Backbone as a printed PyTorch tensor [residue, N CA C, xyz], in Angstrom:
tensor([[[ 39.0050,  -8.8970,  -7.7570],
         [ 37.8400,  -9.2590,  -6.9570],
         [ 37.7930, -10.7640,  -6.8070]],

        [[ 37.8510, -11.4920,  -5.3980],
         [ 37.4320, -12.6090,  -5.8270],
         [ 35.9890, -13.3360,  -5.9240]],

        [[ 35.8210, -14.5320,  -5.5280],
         [ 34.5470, -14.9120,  -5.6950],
         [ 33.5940, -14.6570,  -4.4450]],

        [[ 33.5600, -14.4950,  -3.1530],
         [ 33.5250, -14.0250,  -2.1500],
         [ 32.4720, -12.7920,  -2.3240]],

        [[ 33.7930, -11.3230,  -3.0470],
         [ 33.3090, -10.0800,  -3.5010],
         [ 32.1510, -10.2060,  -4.3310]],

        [[ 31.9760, -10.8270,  -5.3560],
         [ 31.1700, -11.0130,  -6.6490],
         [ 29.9340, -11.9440,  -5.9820]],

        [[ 29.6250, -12.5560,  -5.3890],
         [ 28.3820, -13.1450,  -4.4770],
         [ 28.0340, -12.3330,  -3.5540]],

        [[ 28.8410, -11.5830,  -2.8020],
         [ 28.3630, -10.3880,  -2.0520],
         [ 27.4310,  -9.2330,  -2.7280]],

        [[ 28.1190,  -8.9290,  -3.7250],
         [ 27.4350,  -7.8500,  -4.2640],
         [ 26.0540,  -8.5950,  -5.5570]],

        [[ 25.6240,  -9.4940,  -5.5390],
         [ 25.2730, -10.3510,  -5.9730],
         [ 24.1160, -10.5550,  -4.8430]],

        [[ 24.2690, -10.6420,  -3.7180],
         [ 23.6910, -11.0800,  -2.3650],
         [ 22.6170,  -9.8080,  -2.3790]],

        [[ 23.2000,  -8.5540,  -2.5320],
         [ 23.1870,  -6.9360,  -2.2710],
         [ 22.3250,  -6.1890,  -3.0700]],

        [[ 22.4030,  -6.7310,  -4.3420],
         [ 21.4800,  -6.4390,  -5.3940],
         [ 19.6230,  -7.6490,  -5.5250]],

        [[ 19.8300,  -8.5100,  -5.2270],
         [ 19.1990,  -8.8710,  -4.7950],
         [ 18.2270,  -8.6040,  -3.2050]],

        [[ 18.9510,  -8.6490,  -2.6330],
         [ 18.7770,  -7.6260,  -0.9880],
         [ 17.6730,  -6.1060,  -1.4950]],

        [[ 18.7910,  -5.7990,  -2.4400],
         [ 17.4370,  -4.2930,  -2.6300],
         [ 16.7270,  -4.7280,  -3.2700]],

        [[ 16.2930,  -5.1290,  -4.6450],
         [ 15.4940,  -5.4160,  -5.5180],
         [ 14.1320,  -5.8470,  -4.8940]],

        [[ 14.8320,  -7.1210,  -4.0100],
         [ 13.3110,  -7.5910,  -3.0840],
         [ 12.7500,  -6.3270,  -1.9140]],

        [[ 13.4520,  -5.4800,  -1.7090],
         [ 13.2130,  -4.3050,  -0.7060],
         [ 12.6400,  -3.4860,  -1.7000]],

        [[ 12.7430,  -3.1790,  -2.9050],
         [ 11.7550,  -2.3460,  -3.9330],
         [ 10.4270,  -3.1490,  -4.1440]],

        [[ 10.9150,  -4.1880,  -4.0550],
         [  9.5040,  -4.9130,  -4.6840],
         [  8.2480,  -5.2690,  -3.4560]],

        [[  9.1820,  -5.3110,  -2.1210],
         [  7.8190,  -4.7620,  -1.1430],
         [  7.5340,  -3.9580,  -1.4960]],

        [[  8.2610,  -2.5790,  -1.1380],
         [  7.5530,  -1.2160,  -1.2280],
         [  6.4350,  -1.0130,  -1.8900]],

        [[  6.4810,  -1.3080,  -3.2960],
         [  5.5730,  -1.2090,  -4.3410],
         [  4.2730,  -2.1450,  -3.6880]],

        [[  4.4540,  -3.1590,  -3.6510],
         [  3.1860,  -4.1500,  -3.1700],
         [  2.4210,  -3.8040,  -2.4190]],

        [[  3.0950,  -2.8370,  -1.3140],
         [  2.3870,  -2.4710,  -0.1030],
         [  1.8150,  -1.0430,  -0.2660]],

        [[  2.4860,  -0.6560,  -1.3520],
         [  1.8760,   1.0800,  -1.2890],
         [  0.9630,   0.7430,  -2.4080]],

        [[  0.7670,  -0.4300,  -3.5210],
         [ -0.5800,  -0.3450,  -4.0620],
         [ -1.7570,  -1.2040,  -3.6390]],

        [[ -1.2190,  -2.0080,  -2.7220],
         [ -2.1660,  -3.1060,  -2.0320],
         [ -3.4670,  -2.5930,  -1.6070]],

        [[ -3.6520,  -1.2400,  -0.5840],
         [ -4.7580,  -0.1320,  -0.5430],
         [ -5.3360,  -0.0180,  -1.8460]],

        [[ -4.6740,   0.3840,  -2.3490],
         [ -5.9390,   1.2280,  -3.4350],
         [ -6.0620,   0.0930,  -4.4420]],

        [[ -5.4370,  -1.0620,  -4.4480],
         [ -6.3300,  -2.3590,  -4.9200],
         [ -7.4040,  -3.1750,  -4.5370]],

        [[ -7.3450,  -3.0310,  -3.0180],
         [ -8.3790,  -3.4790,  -2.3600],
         [ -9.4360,  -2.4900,  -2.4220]],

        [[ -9.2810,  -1.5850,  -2.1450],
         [-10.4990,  -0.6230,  -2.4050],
         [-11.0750,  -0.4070,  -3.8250]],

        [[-10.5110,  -0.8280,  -5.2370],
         [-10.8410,  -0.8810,  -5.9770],
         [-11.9130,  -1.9860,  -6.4010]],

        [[-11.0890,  -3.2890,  -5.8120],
         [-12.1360,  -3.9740,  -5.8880],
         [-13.1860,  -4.4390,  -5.0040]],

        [[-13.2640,  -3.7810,  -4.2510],
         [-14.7160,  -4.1550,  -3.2670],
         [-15.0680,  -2.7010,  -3.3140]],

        [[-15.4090,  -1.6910,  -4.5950],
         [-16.1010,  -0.5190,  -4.9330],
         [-16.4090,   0.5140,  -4.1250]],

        [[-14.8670,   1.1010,  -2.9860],
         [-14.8010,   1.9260,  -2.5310],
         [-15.4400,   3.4910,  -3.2860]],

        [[-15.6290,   4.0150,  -2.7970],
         [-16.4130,   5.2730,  -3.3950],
         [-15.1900,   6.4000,  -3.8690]],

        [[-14.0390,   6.3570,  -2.6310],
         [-12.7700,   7.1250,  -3.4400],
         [-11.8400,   6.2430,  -3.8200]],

        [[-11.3470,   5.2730,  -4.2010],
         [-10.1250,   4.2370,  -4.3130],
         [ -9.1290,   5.0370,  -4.7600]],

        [[ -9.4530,   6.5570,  -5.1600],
         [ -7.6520,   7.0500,  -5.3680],
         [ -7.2640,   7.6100,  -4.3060]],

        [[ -8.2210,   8.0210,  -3.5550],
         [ -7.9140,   9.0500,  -2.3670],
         [ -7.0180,   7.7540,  -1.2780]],

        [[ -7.1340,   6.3440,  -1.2850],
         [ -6.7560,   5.3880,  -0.3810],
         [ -5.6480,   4.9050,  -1.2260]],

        [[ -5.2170,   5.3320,  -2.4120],
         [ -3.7770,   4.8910,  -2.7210],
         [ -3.1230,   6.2350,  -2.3200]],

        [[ -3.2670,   7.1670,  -2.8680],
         [ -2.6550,   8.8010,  -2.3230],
         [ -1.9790,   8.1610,  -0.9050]],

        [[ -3.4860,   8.1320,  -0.1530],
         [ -2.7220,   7.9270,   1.2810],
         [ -1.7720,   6.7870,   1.7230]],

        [[ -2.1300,   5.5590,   1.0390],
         [ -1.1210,   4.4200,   1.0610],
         [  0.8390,   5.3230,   0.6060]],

        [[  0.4970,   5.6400,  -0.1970],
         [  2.1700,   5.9800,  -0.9390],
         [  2.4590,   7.0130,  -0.1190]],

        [[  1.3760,   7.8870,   0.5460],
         [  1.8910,   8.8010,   1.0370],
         [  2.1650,   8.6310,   2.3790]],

        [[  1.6800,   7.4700,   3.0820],
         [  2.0850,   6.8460,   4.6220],
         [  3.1970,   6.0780,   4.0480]],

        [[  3.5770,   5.4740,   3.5520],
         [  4.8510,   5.0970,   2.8310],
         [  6.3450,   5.7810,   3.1870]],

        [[  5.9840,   6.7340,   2.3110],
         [  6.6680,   7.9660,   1.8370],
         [  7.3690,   8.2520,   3.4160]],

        [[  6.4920,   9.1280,   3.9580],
         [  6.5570,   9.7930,   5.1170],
         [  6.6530,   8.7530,   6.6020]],

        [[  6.7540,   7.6990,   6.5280],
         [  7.0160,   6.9390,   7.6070],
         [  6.4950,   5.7800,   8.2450]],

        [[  5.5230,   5.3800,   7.4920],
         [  4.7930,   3.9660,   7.7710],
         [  3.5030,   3.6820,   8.7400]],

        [[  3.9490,   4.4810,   9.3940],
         [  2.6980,   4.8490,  11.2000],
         [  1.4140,   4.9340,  10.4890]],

        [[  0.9090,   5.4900,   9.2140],
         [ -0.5500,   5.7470,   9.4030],
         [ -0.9010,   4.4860,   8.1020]],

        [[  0.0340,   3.7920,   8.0060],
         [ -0.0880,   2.6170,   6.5930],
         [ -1.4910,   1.8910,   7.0160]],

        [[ -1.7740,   1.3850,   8.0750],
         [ -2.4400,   0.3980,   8.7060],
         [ -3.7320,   0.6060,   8.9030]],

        [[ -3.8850,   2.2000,   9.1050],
         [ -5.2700,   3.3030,   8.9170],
         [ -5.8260,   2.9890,   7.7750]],

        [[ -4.7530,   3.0860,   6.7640],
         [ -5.2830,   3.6940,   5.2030],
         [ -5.9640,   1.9860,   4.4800]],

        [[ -5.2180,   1.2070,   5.2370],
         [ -5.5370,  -0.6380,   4.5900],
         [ -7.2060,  -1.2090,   5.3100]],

        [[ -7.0610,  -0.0900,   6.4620],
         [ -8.3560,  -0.4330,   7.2370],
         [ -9.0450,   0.3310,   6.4050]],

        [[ -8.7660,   1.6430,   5.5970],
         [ -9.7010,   2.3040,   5.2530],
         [-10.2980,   1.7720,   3.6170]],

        [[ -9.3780,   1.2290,   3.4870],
         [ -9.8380,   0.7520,   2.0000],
         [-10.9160,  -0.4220,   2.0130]],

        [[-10.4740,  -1.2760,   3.4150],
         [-11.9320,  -1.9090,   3.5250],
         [-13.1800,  -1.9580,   3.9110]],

        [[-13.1540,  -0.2910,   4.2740],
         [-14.1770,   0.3900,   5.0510],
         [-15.5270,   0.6490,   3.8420]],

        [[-16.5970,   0.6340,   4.1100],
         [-17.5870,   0.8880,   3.0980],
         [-18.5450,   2.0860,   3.3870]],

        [[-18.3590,   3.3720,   2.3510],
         [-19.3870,   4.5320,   3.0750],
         [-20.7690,   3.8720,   2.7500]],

        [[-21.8400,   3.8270,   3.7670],
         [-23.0890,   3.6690,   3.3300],
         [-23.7310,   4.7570,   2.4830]],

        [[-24.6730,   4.2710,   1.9180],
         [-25.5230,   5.2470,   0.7290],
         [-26.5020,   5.8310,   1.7270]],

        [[-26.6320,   6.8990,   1.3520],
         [-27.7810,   7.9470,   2.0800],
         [-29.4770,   7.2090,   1.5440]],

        [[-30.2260,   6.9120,   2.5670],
         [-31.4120,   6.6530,   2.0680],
         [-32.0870,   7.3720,   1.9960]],

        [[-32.5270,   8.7940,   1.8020],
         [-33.3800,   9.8490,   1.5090],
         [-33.2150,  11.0250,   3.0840]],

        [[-34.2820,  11.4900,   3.0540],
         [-33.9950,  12.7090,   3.9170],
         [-34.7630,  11.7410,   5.0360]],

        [[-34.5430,  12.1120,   6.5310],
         [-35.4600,  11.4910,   7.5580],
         [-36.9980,  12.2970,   7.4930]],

        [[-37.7170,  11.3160,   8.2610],
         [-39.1660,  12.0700,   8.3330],
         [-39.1280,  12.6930,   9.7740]]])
């Protein structure tokens, strides 16, 4: 092998490592944000983060909007 080979694969392992280490950031980034600004489900918005992930990315952007979404509290019954 020369030195060439050995920086390549060197290049490559690095290349994925940082491609794992998005993944992760972005599939817990949801259900961190919703954790801390006291979403009412914050697991149900990581589920869906890993699971828009998982399955193809398209609904990722839903689930980041949804974590900053806030359900209002019911104020009693109407009169």
């Amino acid at each position: 092998m020369s030195l060439i080979d050995i920086f390549a694969w060197i290049v490559l392992i690095v290349l994925a490592a940082t491609l794992v280490a998005i993944v992760v950031a972005l599939g817990t980034m949801p259900g961190r944000i919703a954790r801390k600004r006291g979403h009412p489900w914050p697991e149900a918005v990581t589920v869906g983060s890993w699971a828009t992930l998982v399955f193809g990315f398209v609904f990722w952007p839903l689930v980041l909007i949804w974590a900053y979404v806030d359900v209002p509290e019911r104020r009693g019954t109407p009169r």
